[in-house]
mmCIF file with all atom_site columns, C-alpha atoms in Angstrom:
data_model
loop_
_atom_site.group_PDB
_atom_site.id
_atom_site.type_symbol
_atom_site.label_atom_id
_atom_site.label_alt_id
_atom_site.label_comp_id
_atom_site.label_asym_id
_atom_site.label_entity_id
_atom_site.label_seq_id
_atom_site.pdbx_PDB_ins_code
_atom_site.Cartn_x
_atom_site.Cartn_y
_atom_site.Cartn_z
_atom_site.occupancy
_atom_site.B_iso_or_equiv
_atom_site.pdbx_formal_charge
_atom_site.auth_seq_id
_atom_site.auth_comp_id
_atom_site.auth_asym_id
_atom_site.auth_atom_id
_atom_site.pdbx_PDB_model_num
ATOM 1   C CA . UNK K 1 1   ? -20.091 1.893   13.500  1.00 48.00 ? 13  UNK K CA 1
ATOM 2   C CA . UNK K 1 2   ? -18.901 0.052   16.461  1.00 50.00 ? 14  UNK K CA 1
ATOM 3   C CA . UNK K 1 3   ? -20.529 -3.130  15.002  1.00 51.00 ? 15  UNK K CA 1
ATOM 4   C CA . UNK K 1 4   ? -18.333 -2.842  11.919  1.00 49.00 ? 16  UNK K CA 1
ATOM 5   C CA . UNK K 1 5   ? -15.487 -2.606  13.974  1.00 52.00 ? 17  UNK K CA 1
ATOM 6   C CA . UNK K 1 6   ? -16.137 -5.815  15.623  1.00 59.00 ? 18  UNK K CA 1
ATOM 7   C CA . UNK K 1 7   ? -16.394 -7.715  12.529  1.00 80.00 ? 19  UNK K CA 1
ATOM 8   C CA . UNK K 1 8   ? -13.196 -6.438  11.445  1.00 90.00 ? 20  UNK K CA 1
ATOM 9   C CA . UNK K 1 9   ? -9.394  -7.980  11.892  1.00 95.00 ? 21  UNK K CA 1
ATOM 10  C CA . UNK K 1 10  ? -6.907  -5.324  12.361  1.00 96.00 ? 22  UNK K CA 1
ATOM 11  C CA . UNK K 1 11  ? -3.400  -7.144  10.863  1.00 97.00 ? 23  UNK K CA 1
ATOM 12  C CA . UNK K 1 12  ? -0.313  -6.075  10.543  1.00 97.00 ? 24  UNK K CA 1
ATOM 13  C CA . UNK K 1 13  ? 1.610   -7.973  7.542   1.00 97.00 ? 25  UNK K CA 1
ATOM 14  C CA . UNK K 1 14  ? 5.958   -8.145  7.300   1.00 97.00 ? 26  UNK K CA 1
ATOM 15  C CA . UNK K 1 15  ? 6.877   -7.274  3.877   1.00 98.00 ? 27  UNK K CA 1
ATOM 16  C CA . UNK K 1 16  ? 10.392  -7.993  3.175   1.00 97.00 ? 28  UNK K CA 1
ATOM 17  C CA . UNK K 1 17  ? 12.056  -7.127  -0.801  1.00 97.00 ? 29  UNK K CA 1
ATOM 18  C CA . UNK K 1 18  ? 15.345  -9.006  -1.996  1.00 94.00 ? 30  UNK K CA 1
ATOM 19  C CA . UNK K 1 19  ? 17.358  -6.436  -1.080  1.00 95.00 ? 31  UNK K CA 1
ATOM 20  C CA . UNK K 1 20  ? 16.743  -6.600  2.818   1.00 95.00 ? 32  UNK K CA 1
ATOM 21  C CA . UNK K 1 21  ? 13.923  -3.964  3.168   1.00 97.00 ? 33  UNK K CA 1
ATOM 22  C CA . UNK K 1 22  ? 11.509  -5.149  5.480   1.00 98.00 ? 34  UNK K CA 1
ATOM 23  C CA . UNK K 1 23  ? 8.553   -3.109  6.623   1.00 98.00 ? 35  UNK K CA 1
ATOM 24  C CA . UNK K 1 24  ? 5.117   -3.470  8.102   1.00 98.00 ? 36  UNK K CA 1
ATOM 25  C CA . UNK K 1 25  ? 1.965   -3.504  5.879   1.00 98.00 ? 37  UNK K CA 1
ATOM 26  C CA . UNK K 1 26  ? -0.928  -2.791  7.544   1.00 98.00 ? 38  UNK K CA 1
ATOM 27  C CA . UNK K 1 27  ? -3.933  -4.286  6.999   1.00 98.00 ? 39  UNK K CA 1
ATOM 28  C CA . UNK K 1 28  ? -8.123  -3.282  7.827   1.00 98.00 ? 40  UNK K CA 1
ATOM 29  C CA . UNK K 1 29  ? -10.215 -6.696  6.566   1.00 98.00 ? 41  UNK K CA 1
ATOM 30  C CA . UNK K 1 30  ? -13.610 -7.152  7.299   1.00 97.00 ? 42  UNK K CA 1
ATOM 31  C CA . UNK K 1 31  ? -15.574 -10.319 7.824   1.00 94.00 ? 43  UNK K CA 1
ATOM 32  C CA . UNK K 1 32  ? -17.022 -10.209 4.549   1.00 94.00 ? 44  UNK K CA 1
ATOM 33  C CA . UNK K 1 33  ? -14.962 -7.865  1.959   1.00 97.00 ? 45  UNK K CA 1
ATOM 34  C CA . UNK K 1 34  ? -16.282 -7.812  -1.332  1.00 97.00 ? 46  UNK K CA 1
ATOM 35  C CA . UNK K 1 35  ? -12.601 -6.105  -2.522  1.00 98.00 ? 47  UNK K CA 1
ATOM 36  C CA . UNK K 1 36  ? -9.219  -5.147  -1.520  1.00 98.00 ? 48  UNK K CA 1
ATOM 37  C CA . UNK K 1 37  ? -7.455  -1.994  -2.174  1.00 98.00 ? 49  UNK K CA 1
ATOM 38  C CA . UNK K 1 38  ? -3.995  -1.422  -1.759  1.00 98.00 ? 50  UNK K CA 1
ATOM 39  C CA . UNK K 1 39  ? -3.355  1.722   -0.469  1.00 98.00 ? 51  UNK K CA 1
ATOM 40  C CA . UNK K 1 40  ? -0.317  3.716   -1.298  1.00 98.00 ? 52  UNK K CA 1
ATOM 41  C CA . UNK K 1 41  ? 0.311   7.001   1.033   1.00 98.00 ? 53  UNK K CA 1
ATOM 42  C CA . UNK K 1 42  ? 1.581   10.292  0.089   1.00 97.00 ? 54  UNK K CA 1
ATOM 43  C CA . UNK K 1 43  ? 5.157   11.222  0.365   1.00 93.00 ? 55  UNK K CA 1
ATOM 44  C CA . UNK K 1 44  ? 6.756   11.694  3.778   1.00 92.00 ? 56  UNK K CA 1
ATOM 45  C CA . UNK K 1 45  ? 3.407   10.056  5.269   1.00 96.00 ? 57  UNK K CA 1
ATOM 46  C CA . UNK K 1 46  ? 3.690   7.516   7.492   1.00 96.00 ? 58  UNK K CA 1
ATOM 47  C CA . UNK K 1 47  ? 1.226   4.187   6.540   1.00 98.00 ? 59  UNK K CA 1
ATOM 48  C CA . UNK K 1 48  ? -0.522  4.799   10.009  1.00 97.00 ? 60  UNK K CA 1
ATOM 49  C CA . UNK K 1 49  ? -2.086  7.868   9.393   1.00 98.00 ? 61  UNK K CA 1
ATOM 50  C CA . UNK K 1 50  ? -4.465  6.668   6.811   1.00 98.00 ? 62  UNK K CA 1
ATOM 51  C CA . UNK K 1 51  ? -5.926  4.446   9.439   1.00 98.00 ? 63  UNK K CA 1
ATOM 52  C CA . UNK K 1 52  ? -9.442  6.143   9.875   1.00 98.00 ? 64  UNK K CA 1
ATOM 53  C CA . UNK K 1 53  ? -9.883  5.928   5.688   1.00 98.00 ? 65  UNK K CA 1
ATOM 54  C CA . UNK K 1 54  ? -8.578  2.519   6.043   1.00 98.00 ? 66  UNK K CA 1
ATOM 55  C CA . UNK K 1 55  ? -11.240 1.634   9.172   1.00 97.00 ? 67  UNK K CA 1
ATOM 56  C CA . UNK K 1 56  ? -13.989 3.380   7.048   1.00 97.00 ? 68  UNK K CA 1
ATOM 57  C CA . UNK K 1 57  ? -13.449 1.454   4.228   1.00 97.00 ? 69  UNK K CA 1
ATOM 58  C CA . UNK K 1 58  ? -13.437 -1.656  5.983   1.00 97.00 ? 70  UNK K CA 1
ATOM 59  C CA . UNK K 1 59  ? -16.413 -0.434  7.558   1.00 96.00 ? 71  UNK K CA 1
ATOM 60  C CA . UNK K 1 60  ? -18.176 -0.515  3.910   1.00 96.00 ? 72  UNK K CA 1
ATOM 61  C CA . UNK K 1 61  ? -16.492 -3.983  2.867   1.00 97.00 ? 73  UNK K CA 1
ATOM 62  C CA . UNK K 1 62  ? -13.137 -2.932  1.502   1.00 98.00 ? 74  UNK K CA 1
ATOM 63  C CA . UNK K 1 63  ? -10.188 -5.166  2.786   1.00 98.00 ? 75  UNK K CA 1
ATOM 64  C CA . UNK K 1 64  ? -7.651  -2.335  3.023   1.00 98.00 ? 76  UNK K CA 1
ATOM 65  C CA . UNK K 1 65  ? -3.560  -2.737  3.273   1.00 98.00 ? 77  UNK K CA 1
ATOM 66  C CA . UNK K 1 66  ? -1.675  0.187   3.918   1.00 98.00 ? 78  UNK K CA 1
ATOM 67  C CA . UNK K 1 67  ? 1.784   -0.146  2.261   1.00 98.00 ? 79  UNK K CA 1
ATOM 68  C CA . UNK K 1 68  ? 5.116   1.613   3.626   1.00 98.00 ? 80  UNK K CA 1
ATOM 69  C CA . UNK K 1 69  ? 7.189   3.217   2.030   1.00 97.00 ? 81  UNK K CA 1
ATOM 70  C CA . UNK K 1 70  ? 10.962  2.802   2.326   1.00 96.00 ? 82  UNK K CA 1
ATOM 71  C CA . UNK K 1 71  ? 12.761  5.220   4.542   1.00 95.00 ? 83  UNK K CA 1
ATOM 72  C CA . UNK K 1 72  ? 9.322   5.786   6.197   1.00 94.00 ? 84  UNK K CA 1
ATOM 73  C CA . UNK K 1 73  ? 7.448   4.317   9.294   1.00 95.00 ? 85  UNK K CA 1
ATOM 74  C CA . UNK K 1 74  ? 7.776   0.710   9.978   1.00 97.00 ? 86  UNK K CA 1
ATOM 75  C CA . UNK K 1 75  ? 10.577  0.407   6.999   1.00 97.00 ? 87  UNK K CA 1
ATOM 76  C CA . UNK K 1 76  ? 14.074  -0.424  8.474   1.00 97.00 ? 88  UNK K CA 1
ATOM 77  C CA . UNK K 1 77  ? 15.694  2.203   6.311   1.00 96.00 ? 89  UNK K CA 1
ATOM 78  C CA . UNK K 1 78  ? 16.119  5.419   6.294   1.00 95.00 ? 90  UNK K CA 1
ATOM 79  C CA . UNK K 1 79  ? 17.285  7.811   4.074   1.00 90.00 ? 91  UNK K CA 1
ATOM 80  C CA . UNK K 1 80  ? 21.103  8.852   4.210   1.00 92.00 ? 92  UNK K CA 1
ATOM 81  C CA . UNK K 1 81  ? 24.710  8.450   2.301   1.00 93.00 ? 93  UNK K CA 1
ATOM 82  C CA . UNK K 1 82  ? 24.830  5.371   2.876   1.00 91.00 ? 94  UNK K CA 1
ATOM 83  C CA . UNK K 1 83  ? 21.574  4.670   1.334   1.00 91.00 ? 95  UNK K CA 1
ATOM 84  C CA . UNK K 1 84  ? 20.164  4.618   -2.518  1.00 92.00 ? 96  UNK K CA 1
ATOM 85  C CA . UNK K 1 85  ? 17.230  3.733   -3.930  1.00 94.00 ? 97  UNK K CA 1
ATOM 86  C CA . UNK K 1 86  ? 14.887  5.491   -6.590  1.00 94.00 ? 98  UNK K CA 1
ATOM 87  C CA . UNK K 1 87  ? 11.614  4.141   -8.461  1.00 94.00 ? 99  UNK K CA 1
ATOM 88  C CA . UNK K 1 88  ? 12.615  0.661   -8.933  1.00 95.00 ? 100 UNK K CA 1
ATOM 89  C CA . UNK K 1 89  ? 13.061  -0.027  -5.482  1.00 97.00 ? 101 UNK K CA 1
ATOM 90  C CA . UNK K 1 90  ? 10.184  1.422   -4.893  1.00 97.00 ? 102 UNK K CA 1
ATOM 91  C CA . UNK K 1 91  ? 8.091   -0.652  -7.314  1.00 98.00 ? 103 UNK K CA 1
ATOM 92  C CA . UNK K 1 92  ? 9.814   -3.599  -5.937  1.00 98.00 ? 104 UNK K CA 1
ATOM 93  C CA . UNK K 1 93  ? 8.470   -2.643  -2.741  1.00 98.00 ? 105 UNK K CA 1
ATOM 94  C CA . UNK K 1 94  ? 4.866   -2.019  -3.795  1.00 98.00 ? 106 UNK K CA 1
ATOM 95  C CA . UNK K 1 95  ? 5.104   -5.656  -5.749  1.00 98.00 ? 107 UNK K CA 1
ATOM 96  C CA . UNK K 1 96  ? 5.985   -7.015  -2.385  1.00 98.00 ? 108 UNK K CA 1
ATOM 97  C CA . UNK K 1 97  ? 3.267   -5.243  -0.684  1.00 98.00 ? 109 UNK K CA 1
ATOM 98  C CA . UNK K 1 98  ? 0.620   -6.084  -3.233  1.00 98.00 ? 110 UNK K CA 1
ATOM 99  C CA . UNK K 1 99  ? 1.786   -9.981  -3.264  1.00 98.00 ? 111 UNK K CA 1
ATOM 100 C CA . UNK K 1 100 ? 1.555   -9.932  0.514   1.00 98.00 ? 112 UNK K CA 1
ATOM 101 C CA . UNK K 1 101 ? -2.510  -8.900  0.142   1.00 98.00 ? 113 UNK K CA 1
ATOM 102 C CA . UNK K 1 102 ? -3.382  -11.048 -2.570  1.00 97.00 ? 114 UNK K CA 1
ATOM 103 C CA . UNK K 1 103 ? -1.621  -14.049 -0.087  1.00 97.00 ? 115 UNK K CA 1
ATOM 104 C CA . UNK K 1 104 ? -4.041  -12.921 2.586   1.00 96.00 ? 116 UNK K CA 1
ATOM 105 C CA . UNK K 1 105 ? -7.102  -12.089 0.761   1.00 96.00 ? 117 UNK K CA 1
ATOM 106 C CA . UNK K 1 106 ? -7.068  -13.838 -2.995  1.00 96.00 ? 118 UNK K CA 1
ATOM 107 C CA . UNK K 1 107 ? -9.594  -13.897 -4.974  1.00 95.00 ? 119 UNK K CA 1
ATOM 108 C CA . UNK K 1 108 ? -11.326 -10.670 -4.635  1.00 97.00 ? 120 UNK K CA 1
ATOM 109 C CA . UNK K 1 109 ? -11.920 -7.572  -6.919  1.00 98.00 ? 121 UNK K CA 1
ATOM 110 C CA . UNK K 1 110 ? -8.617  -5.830  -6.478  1.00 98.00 ? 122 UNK K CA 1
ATOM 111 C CA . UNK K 1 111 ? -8.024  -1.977  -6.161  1.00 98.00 ? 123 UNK K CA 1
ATOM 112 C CA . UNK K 1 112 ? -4.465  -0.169  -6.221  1.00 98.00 ? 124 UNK K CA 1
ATOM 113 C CA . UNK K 1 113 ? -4.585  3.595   -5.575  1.00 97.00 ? 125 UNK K CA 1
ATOM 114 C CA . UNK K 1 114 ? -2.846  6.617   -3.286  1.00 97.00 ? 126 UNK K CA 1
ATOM 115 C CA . UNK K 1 115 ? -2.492  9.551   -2.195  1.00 97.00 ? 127 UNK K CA 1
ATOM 116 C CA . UNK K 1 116 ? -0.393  11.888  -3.839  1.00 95.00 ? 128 UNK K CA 1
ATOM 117 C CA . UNK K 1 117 ? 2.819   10.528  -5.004  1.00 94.00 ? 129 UNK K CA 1
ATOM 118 C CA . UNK K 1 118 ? 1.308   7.305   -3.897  1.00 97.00 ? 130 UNK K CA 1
ATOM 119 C CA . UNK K 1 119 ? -0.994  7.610   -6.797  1.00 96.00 ? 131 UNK K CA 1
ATOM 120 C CA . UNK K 1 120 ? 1.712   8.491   -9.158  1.00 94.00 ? 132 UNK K CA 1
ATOM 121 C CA . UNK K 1 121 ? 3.457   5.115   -7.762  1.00 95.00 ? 133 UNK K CA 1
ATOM 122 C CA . UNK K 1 122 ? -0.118  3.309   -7.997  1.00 97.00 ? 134 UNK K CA 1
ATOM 123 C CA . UNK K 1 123 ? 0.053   3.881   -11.623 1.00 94.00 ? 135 UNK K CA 1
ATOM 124 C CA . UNK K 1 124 ? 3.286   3.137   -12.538 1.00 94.00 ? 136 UNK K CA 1
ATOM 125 C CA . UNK K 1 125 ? 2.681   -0.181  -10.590 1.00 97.00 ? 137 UNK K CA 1
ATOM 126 C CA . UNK K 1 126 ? -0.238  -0.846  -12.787 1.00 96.00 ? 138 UNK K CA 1
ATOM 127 C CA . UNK K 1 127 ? 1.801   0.092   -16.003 1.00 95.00 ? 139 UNK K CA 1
ATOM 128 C CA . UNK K 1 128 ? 4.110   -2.760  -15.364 1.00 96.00 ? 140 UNK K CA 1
ATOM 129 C CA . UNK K 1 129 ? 1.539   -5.138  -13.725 1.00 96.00 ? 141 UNK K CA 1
ATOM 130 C CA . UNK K 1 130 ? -1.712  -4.272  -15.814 1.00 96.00 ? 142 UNK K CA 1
ATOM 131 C CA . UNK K 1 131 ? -3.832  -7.450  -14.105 1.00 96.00 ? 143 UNK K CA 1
ATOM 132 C CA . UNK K 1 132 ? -2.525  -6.393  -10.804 1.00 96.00 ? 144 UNK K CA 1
ATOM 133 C CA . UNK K 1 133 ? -5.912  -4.545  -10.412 1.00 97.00 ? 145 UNK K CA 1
ATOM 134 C CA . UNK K 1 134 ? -9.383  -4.012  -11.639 1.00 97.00 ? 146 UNK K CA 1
ATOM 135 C CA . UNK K 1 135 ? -9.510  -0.267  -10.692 1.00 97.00 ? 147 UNK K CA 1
ATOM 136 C CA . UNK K 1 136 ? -6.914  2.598   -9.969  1.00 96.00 ? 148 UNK K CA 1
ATOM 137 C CA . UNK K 1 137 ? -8.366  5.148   -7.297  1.00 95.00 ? 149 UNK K CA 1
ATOM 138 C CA . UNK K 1 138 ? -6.349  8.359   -7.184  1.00 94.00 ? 150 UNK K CA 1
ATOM 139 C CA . UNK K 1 139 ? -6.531  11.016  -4.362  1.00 94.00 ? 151 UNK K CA 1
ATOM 140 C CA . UNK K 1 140 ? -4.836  14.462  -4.811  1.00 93.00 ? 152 UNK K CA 1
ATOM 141 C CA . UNK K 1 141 ? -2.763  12.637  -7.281  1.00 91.00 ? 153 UNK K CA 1
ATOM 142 C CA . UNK K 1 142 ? -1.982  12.997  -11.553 1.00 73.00 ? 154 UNK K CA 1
ATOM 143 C CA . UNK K 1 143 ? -0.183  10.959  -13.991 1.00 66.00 ? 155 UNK K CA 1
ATOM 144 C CA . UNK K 1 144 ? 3.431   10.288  -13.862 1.00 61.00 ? 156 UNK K CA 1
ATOM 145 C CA . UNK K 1 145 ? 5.118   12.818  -16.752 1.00 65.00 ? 157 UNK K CA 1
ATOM 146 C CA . UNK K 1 146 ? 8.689   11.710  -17.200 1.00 63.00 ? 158 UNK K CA 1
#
């Protein structure tokens, strides 16, 4: 409720990759999180919609960070001819993202998970960076099949 709300930091985080992409992650912590989930949205979907699940999480102890994706939202690219980038950017991205949280909030029981093909992405991240989390939550989402 609105008490929650007040014991919560709203933060937005740059994320920059080695290849110049630089976008905003957002973040929902509140004054007491017990763990932090890294939140990976659906395709197309801006990080800024999933702001009420982020809030209500936050709400129930969850620091929250809302990653961007490139070509999407607060990321300085966009997708075009001049542009090319595929699943390893991508994971470089989320790395970025997920080093970026655990500089804020270390320590903590760490969650990756998304929506979608953010789930798909969630997973992958975790295949190459197994200690990276403690749990993989998956909305609407499935296994990678390659």
């Amino acid at each position: 409720g609105a008490r929650g709300a007040l014991l919560m930091q709203a933060r937005v985080l740059p994320v920059r990759t080695g290849d110049g992409h630089a976008a905003e992650l957002i973040a929902r912590i509140p004054a007491a999180p017990h763990m932090r989930l890294l939140w990976l949205p659906a395709m197309g979907v801006a990080a800024r919609h999933y702001l009420p699940f982020a809030e209500a999480l936050a709400a129930r102890g969850v620091a929250v960070f809302l990653h961007e994706w490139r070509g999407n939202g607060s990321s300085n690219r966009r997708a075009g001819r001049s542009e090319d980038w595929g699943y390893r950017e991508l994971l470089s991205d989320i790395a970025a993202s997920d080093a970026a949280a655990e500089a804020l909030q270390p320590g903590l029981a760490r969650a990756i998970g998304g929506h979608s093909l953010g789930g798909q992405l969630a997973a992958c991240h975790l295949a190459l960076h197994p200690a990276a989390a403690d749990a993989l939550w998956l909305v609407a989402s499935g296994a990678p099949y390659w």
